mmCIF file of C-alpha atoms in Angstrom:
data_model
loop_
_atom_site.group_PDB
_atom_site.id
_atom_site.type_symbol
_atom_site.label_atom_id
_atom_site.label_comp_id
_atom_site.label_asym_id
_atom_site.label_seq_id
_atom_site.Cartn_x
_atom_site.Cartn_y
_atom_site.Cartn_z
ATOM 1 C CA MET B 1 9.883 -13.341 25.997
ATOM 2 C CA THR B 2 9.288 -9.669 26.504
ATOM 3 C CA GLY B 3 6.085 -7.720 26.166
ATOM 4 C CA GLU B 4 7.424 -6.043 23.034
ATOM 5 C CA PHE B 5 7.913 -9.442 21.394
ATOM 6 C CA ILE B 6 4.378 -10.592 22.272
ATOM 7 C CA ALA B 7 2.891 -7.345 20.971
ATOM 8 C CA PHE B 8 4.952 -7.654 17.772
ATOM 9 C CA MET B 9 3.831 -11.246 17.216
ATOM 10 C CA VAL B 10 0.138 -10.433 17.727
ATOM 11 C CA LEU B 11 0.271 -7.369 15.467
ATOM 12 C CA ALA B 12 2.265 -9.168 12.780
ATOM 13 C CA LEU B 13 -0.171 -12.082 12.858
ATOM 14 C CA VAL B 14 -3.165 -9.765 12.424
ATOM 15 C CA ALA B 15 -1.398 -7.899 9.596
ATOM 16 C CA ILE B 16 -0.513 -11.073 7.688
ATOM 17 C CA MET B 17 -3.948 -12.603 8.293
ATOM 18 C CA GLY B 18 -5.534 -9.430 6.896
ATOM 19 C CA GLY B 19 -3.294 -9.633 3.849
ATOM 20 C CA VAL B 20 -4.080 -13.297 3.198
ATOM 21 C CA LEU B 21 -7.805 -12.801 3.781
ATOM 22 C CA LEU B 22 -7.978 -9.831 1.438
ATOM 23 C CA LEU B 23 -6.770 -12.038 -1.401
ATOM 24 C CA ASN B 24 -9.179 -14.848 -0.527
ATOM 25 C CA PHE B 25 -12.469 -13.023 0.072
ATOM 26 C CA LYS B 26 -14.890 -13.218 -2.812
ATOM 27 C CA ASN B 27 -16.582 -9.926 -1.985
ATOM 28 C CA ILE B 28 -14.437 -6.836 -2.537
ATOM 29 C CA ILE B 29 -16.009 -4.946 0.375
ATOM 30 C CA HIS B 30 -14.811 -7.728 2.696
ATOM 31 C CA SER B 31 -11.350 -7.418 1.138
ATOM 32 C CA VAL B 32 -11.282 -3.724 2.011
ATOM 33 C CA VAL B 33 -12.300 -4.518 5.616
ATOM 34 C CA ALA B 34 -9.414 -7.018 5.837
ATOM 35 C CA LEU B 35 -7.143 -4.295 4.466
ATOM 36 C CA VAL B 36 -8.256 -1.974 7.290
ATOM 37 C CA PHE B 37 -7.191 -4.611 9.830
ATOM 38 C CA THR B 38 -3.771 -4.786 8.159
ATOM 39 C CA PHE B 39 -3.418 -1.001 8.230
ATOM 40 C CA LEU B 40 -4.392 -0.729 11.893
ATOM 41 C CA SER B 41 -2.003 -3.455 13.033
ATOM 42 C CA LEU B 42 0.772 -1.807 11.009
ATOM 43 C CA ALA B 43 0.031 1.374 12.962
ATOM 44 C CA GLY B 44 0.664 -0.686 16.111
ATOM 45 C CA ILE B 45 3.946 -1.893 14.590
ATOM 46 C CA TYR B 46 4.936 1.747 14.043
ATOM 47 C CA VAL B 47 4.249 2.463 17.726
ATOM 48 C CA LEU B 48 6.548 -0.447 18.622
ATOM 49 C CA LEU B 49 9.205 1.118 16.400
ATOM 50 C CA SER B 50 8.841 4.397 18.361
ATOM 51 C CA ALA B 51 7.265 6.222 15.429
ATOM 52 C CA GLU B 52 4.106 7.552 17.065
ATOM 53 C CA PHE B 53 3.521 10.317 14.539
ATOM 54 C CA VAL B 54 3.814 7.908 11.602
ATOM 55 C CA ALA B 55 1.361 5.595 13.371
ATOM 56 C CA VAL B 56 -1.216 8.376 13.724
ATOM 57 C CA VAL B 57 -0.705 9.390 10.079
ATOM 58 C CA GLN B 58 -1.131 5.732 9.108
ATOM 59 C CA VAL B 59 -4.502 5.549 10.865
ATOM 60 C CA LEU B 60 -5.632 8.893 9.434
ATOM 61 C CA VAL B 61 -4.448 8.513 5.841
ATOM 62 C CA TYR B 62 -4.530 4.771 5.203
ATOM 63 C CA ALA B 63 -7.248 3.408 7.489
ATOM 64 C CA GLY B 64 -9.251 6.597 6.982
ATOM 65 C CA SER B 65 -9.080 8.273 3.630
ATOM 66 C CA ILE B 66 -7.545 5.639 1.352
ATOM 67 C CA THR B 67 -10.111 3.084 2.531
ATOM 68 C CA ILE B 68 -12.918 5.559 1.894
ATOM 69 C CA ILE B 69 -11.561 6.347 -1.585
ATOM 70 C CA LEU B 70 -11.368 2.631 -2.380
ATOM 71 C CA LEU B 71 -14.941 2.115 -1.141
ATOM 72 C CA PHE B 72 -16.064 5.030 -3.335
ATOM 73 C CA GLY B 73 -14.358 3.389 -6.273
ATOM 74 C CA ILE B 74 -16.084 0.096 -5.567
ATOM 75 C CA MET B 75 -19.487 1.721 -5.133
ATOM 76 C CA MET B 76 -19.166 3.740 -8.342
ATOM 77 C CA THR B 77 -18.235 0.749 -10.457
ATOM 78 C CA LYS B 78 -19.988 -2.443 -9.375
ATOM 79 C CA HIS B 79 -21.952 -3.081 -6.213
ATOM 80 C CA LYS B 80 -21.908 -6.843 -6.389
ATOM 81 C CA ALA B 81 -18.387 -7.021 -7.713
ATOM 82 C CA THR B 82 -16.638 -10.296 -7.036
ATOM 83 C CA HIS B 83 -13.223 -11.628 -7.807
ATOM 84 C CA THR B 84 -13.111 -13.485 -11.084
ATOM 85 C CA GLU B 85 -10.587 -16.247 -11.285
ATOM 86 C CA PRO B 86 -7.996 -16.132 -14.065
ATOM 87 C CA LYS B 87 -8.566 -18.387 -17.003
ATOM 88 C CA SER B 88 -5.382 -20.385 -16.656
ATOM 89 C CA THR B 89 -4.112 -21.771 -13.376
ATOM 90 C CA TRP B 90 -0.702 -21.957 -15.056
ATOM 91 C CA LYS B 91 -0.203 -18.214 -14.727
ATOM 92 C CA LYS B 92 -1.218 -18.391 -11.086
ATOM 93 C CA ILE B 93 1.259 -21.166 -10.273
ATOM 94 C CA LEU B 94 4.006 -19.361 -12.157
ATOM 95 C CA ALA B 95 3.329 -16.115 -10.259
ATOM 96 C CA LEU B 96 3.261 -18.016 -6.964
ATOM 97 C CA LEU B 97 6.598 -19.666 -7.714
ATOM 98 C CA GLY B 98 8.137 -16.357 -8.727
ATOM 99 C CA VAL B 99 6.905 -14.587 -5.600
ATOM 100 C CA LEU B 100 8.072 -17.453 -3.379
ATOM 101 C CA GLY B 101 11.508 -17.390 -5.004
ATOM 102 C CA PHE B 102 11.708 -13.629 -4.515
ATOM 103 C CA ALA B 103 10.669 -13.961 -0.873
ATOM 104 C CA ALA B 104 13.143 -16.800 -0.212
ATOM 105 C CA ALA B 105 16.011 -14.860 -1.786
ATOM 106 C CA PHE B 106 15.297 -11.803 0.334
ATOM 107 C CA TYR B 107 14.721 -13.863 3.468
ATOM 108 C CA LEU B 108 18.208 -15.363 3.123
ATOM 109 C CA GLY B 109 19.559 -11.835 3.183
ATOM 110 C CA ILE B 110 17.640 -10.540 6.174
ATOM 111 C CA TYR B 111 16.930 -13.428 8.542
ATOM 112 C CA ASN B 112 20.047 -12.933 10.621
ATOM 113 C CA LEU B 113 20.506 -9.222 10.170
ATOM 114 C CA ASP B 114 21.451 -7.191 13.222
ATOM 115 C CA PHE B 115 23.305 -3.904 13.014
ATOM 116 C CA GLY B 116 23.526 -3.590 16.769
ATOM 117 C CA ALA B 117 23.560 0.171 16.485
ATOM 118 C CA GLU B 118 23.243 2.398 19.529
ATOM 119 C CA GLN B 119 19.740 3.551 20.321
ATOM 120 C CA VAL B 120 18.750 7.128 19.720
ATOM 121 C CA PRO B 121 15.730 8.510 21.579
ATOM 122 C CA LEU B 122 13.278 8.575 18.671
ATOM 123 C CA HIS B 123 10.227 8.299 20.919
ATOM 124 C CA ALA B 124 11.059 11.422 22.941
ATOM 125 C CA ASN B 125 9.318 14.419 21.327
ATOM 126 C CA ASN B 126 8.742 12.342 18.207
ATOM 127 C CA THR B 127 6.489 14.862 16.471
ATOM 128 C CA GLU B 128 8.855 17.729 17.287
ATOM 129 C CA GLN B 129 11.817 15.858 15.798
ATOM 130 C CA ILE B 130 9.865 15.099 12.614
ATOM 131 C CA GLY B 131 8.704 18.693 12.348
ATOM 132 C CA ILE B 132 12.222 20.079 12.748
ATOM 133 C CA ALA B 133 13.570 17.639 10.132
ATOM 134 C CA LEU B 134 10.703 18.385 7.711
ATOM 135 C CA TYR B 135 10.951 22.163 7.909
ATOM 136 C CA SER B 136 14.733 22.488 7.946
ATOM 137 C CA LYS B 137 16.515 19.658 6.180
ATOM 138 C CA TYR B 138 13.712 18.385 3.938
ATOM 139 C CA ILE B 139 11.915 21.631 3.109
ATOM 140 C CA ILE B 140 12.339 21.274 -0.686
ATOM 141 C CA PRO B 141 10.935 17.707 -0.854
ATOM 142 C CA PHE B 142 8.138 18.830 1.466
ATOM 143 C CA GLU B 143 7.114 21.648 -0.855
ATOM 144 C CA LEU B 144 7.442 19.359 -3.886
ATOM 145 C CA THR B 145 5.127 16.879 -2.163
ATOM 146 C CA SER B 146 2.510 19.595 -1.819
ATOM 147 C CA VAL B 147 2.809 20.274 -5.563
ATOM 148 C CA VAL B 148 2.427 16.536 -6.255
ATOM 149 C CA LEU B 149 -0.716 16.414 -4.114
ATOM 150 C CA LEU B 150 -2.166 19.446 -5.934
ATOM 151 C CA VAL B 151 -1.432 17.878 -9.318
ATOM 152 C CA ALA B 152 -3.011 14.613 -8.167
ATOM 153 C CA LEU B 153 -6.125 16.470 -6.947
ATOM 154 C CA ILE B 154 -6.609 18.361 -10.218
ATOM 155 C CA GLY B 155 -5.688 15.315 -12.292
ATOM 156 C CA ALA B 156 -8.177 13.108 -10.482
ATOM 157 C CA ILE B 157 -10.974 15.655 -11.035
ATOM 158 C CA VAL B 158 -10.111 16.042 -14.724
ATOM 159 C CA LEU B 159 -9.911 12.279 -15.270
ATOM 160 C CA ALA B 160 -13.058 11.321 -13.413
ATOM 161 C CA ARG B 161 -15.534 14.022 -14.452
ATOM 162 C CA LYS B 162 -17.942 13.575 -17.299
ATOM 163 C CA ASP B 163 -16.753 14.610 -20.713
ATOM 164 C CA ASP B 164 -19.077 17.504 -21.554
ATOM 165 C CA ASN B 165 -17.643 18.188 -24.995
ATOM 166 C CA LYS B 166 -18.555 14.740 -26.256
ATOM 167 C CA GLU B 167 -22.162 15.159 -25.137
ATOM 168 C CA ALA B 168 -22.318 18.569 -26.810
ATOM 169 C CA ASP B 169 -21.042 17.018 -30.038
ATOM 170 C CA ASP B 170 -23.679 14.294 -29.830
ATOM 171 C CA LYS B 171 -26.422 16.886 -29.571
ATOM 172 C CA MET F 1 13.698 -7.528 19.319
ATOM 173 C CA THR F 2 16.030 -7.033 16.365
ATOM 174 C CA ILE F 3 15.465 -5.594 12.928
ATOM 175 C CA SER F 4 15.084 -8.956 11.203
ATOM 176 C CA GLY F 5 11.602 -9.583 12.628
ATOM 177 C CA TYR F 6 10.274 -6.321 11.244
ATOM 178 C CA LEU F 7 11.993 -6.861 7.905
ATOM 179 C CA THR F 8 10.488 -10.353 7.666
ATOM 180 C CA LEU F 9 7.006 -8.988 8.371
ATOM 181 C CA ALA F 10 7.499 -6.371 5.655
ATOM 182 C CA LEU F 11 8.791 -9.047 3.264
ATOM 183 C CA ILE F 12 5.745 -11.264 3.846
ATOM 184 C CA LEU F 13 3.364 -8.346 3.305
ATOM 185 C CA PHE F 14 5.250 -7.333 0.152
ATOM 186 C CA ALA F 15 5.088 -10.906 -1.181
ATOM 187 C CA ILE F 16 1.333 -11.077 -0.518
ATOM 188 C CA GLY F 17 0.848 -7.759 -2.291
ATOM 189 C CA LEU F 18 3.025 -8.826 -5.223
ATOM 190 C CA TYR F 19 1.121 -12.090 -5.632
ATOM 191 C CA GLY F 20 -2.211 -10.274 -5.517
ATOM 192 C CA ALA F 21 -1.082 -7.643 -8.013
ATOM 193 C CA LEU F 22 0.130 -10.331 -10.427
ATOM 194 C CA THR F 23 -2.767 -12.782 -10.263
ATOM 195 C CA LYS F 24 -5.981 -10.911 -9.431
ATOM 196 C CA ARG F 25 -8.170 -9.804 -12.294
ATOM 197 C CA ASN F 26 -10.083 -6.974 -10.618
ATOM 198 C CA ILE F 27 -8.493 -3.528 -10.875
ATOM 199 C CA ILE F 28 -9.569 -2.534 -7.361
ATOM 200 C CA VAL F 29 -7.948 -5.632 -5.865
ATOM 201 C CA VAL F 30 -4.774 -4.844 -7.807
ATOM 202 C CA LEU F 31 -4.823 -1.302 -6.390
ATOM 203 C CA ILE F 32 -5.312 -2.696 -2.867
ATOM 204 C CA SER F 33 -2.358 -5.046 -3.394
ATOM 205 C CA ILE F 34 -0.189 -2.139 -4.505
ATOM 206 C CA GLU F 35 -1.188 -0.271 -1.343
ATOM 207 C CA LEU F 36 -0.100 -3.306 0.679
ATOM 208 C CA MET F 37 3.303 -3.281 -1.035
ATOM 209 C CA LEU F 38 3.754 0.456 -0.346
ATOM 210 C CA ASN F 39 2.878 -0.189 3.292
ATOM 211 C CA ALA F 40 5.531 -2.902 3.505
ATOM 212 C CA VAL F 41 8.079 -0.417 2.185
ATOM 213 C CA ASN F 42 7.035 2.064 4.867
ATOM 214 C CA VAL F 43 7.517 -0.600 7.558
ATOM 215 C CA ASN F 44 11.023 -1.162 6.222
ATOM 216 C CA LEU F 45 11.827 2.557 6.323
ATOM 217 C CA VAL F 46 10.597 2.973 9.897
ATOM 218 C CA ALA F 47 12.386 -0.210 11.034
ATOM 219 C CA PHE F 48 15.660 1.046 9.597
ATOM 220 C CA SER F 49 15.116 4.420 11.238
ATOM 221 C CA LYS F 50 15.163 2.678 14.634
ATOM 222 C CA TYR F 51 17.420 -0.355 14.204
ATOM 223 C CA GLY F 52 19.436 0.586 11.122
ATOM 224 C CA ILE F 53 23.127 1.222 10.850
ATOM 225 C CA MET F 54 22.662 4.930 11.590
ATOM 226 C CA PRO F 55 19.429 5.341 13.562
ATOM 227 C CA SER F 56 17.831 8.726 13.004
ATOM 228 C CA ILE F 57 14.499 10.389 12.351
ATOM 229 C CA THR F 58 15.092 10.456 8.572
ATOM 230 C CA GLY F 59 13.429 7.097 7.977
ATOM 231 C CA GLN F 60 10.213 8.293 9.560
ATOM 232 C CA VAL F 61 10.257 11.476 7.455
ATOM 233 C CA PHE F 62 10.657 9.334 4.339
ATOM 234 C CA ALA F 63 7.798 7.100 5.451
ATOM 235 C CA ILE F 64 5.579 10.186 5.654
ATOM 236 C CA PHE F 65 6.618 11.235 2.136
ATOM 237 C CA GLY F 66 5.803 7.724 0.969
ATOM 238 C CA MET F 67 2.348 7.936 2.500
ATOM 239 C CA ALA F 68 1.668 11.251 0.742
ATOM 240 C CA ILE F 69 2.690 9.777 -2.610
ATOM 241 C CA ALA F 70 0.611 6.644 -1.943
ATOM 242 C CA ALA F 71 -2.463 8.777 -1.239
ATOM 243 C CA ALA F 72 -1.942 10.671 -4.503
ATOM 244 C CA GLU F 73 -1.434 7.383 -6.342
ATOM 245 C CA VAL F 74 -4.634 5.794 -5.099
ATOM 246 C CA ALA F 75 -6.648 8.939 -5.927
ATOM 247 C CA ILE F 76 -5.328 8.938 -9.504
ATOM 248 C CA GLY F 77 -5.860 5.171 -9.748
ATOM 249 C CA ILE F 78 -9.503 5.408 -8.724
ATOM 250 C CA ALA F 79 -10.031 8.348 -11.118
ATOM 251 C CA ILE F 80 -8.586 6.329 -14.009
ATOM 252 C CA LEU F 81 -10.733 3.367 -12.921
ATOM 253 C CA ILE F 82 -13.912 5.466 -12.989
ATOM 254 C CA ALA F 83 -13.033 6.920 -16.399
ATOM 255 C CA LEU F 84 -12.351 3.405 -17.718
ATOM 256 C CA TYR F 85 -15.564 2.040 -16.239
ATOM 257 C CA ARG F 86 -17.565 4.797 -17.904
ATOM 258 C CA ASN F 87 -16.138 3.852 -21.295
ATOM 259 C CA ARG F 88 -15.809 0.066 -21.041
ATOM 260 C CA ALA F 89 -18.247 -0.914 -18.233
ATOM 261 C CA THR F 90 -15.823 -3.442 -16.775
ATOM 262 C CA VAL F 91 -13.280 -3.640 -13.964
ATOM 263 C CA ASN F 92 -11.653 -6.799 -15.303
ATOM 264 C CA ILE F 93 -8.041 -6.328 -16.373
ATOM 265 C CA ASP F 94 -8.292 -8.996 -19.064
ATOM 266 C CA ARG F 95 -10.984 -7.033 -20.909
ATOM 267 C CA ILE F 96 -9.005 -3.774 -20.909
ATOM 268 C CA ASN F 97 -6.654 -4.668 -23.738
ATOM 269 C CA SER F 98 -7.438 -2.199 -26.521
ATOM 270 C CA ILE F 99 -3.761 -1.312 -27.058
ATOM 271 C CA LYS F 100 -2.642 -4.923 -26.886
ATOM 272 C CA ASP F 101 -0.915 -6.262 -29.971
ATOM 273 C CA GLU F 102 -3.311 -8.541 -31.823
ATOM 274 C CA PHE F 103 -1.660 -11.334 -33.773
#
């Protein structure tokens, strides 16, 4: 039992616990806090996979900004929002069975998977490698991503602002 | 440590997210579940970039692209949620059914 295995088990346990708790909490704010625990332990998993830069981006983007955006969304809709249970438990059981079947089918495919490939030094100069790949091989997708982010920014503002024309018509 | 442990973790997280997205009735919880599923996909990409059949940095680059798209997605989702809440005053999926076929 190596240190990497122990670290993986602890991080995986925290991630799965966060996922299960986020579905079971009645208060949405508590769900978001459980989600933060999942995000942070996944950042640790990325470090184990020698992806330090992705881990830092995970903490910055997911545990930072996406959580804040979700909290803004919660605060702007309902403060005391709680989960409401679905009317029929039939749907719930059916969804659970479907998800379990999906998970079992995929688990059969992956539980003994081992490519045994040779190791490449991903952890050495990780950020430099990512930067070289981003700005040489993947420059077009990189620029397209910036366009997507701009469109999302403008689209979010247009969707969420108050409709002034309607108020003017009412007056 | 082989790839199957990481893939199993990603599979469990994806299954939790899928179950939450299918059964929960609050739009914000559905959005959170979708974020969990996107995160599981990112774990898969990074795991394959280290232990895959051709280990290289490409998986990590794709994980970063996925994160950028996920950030855009959650921003648009919250904007749509706020616009819906202004019009309908509810965050319950069952009550947002104005284009559902009535019969």
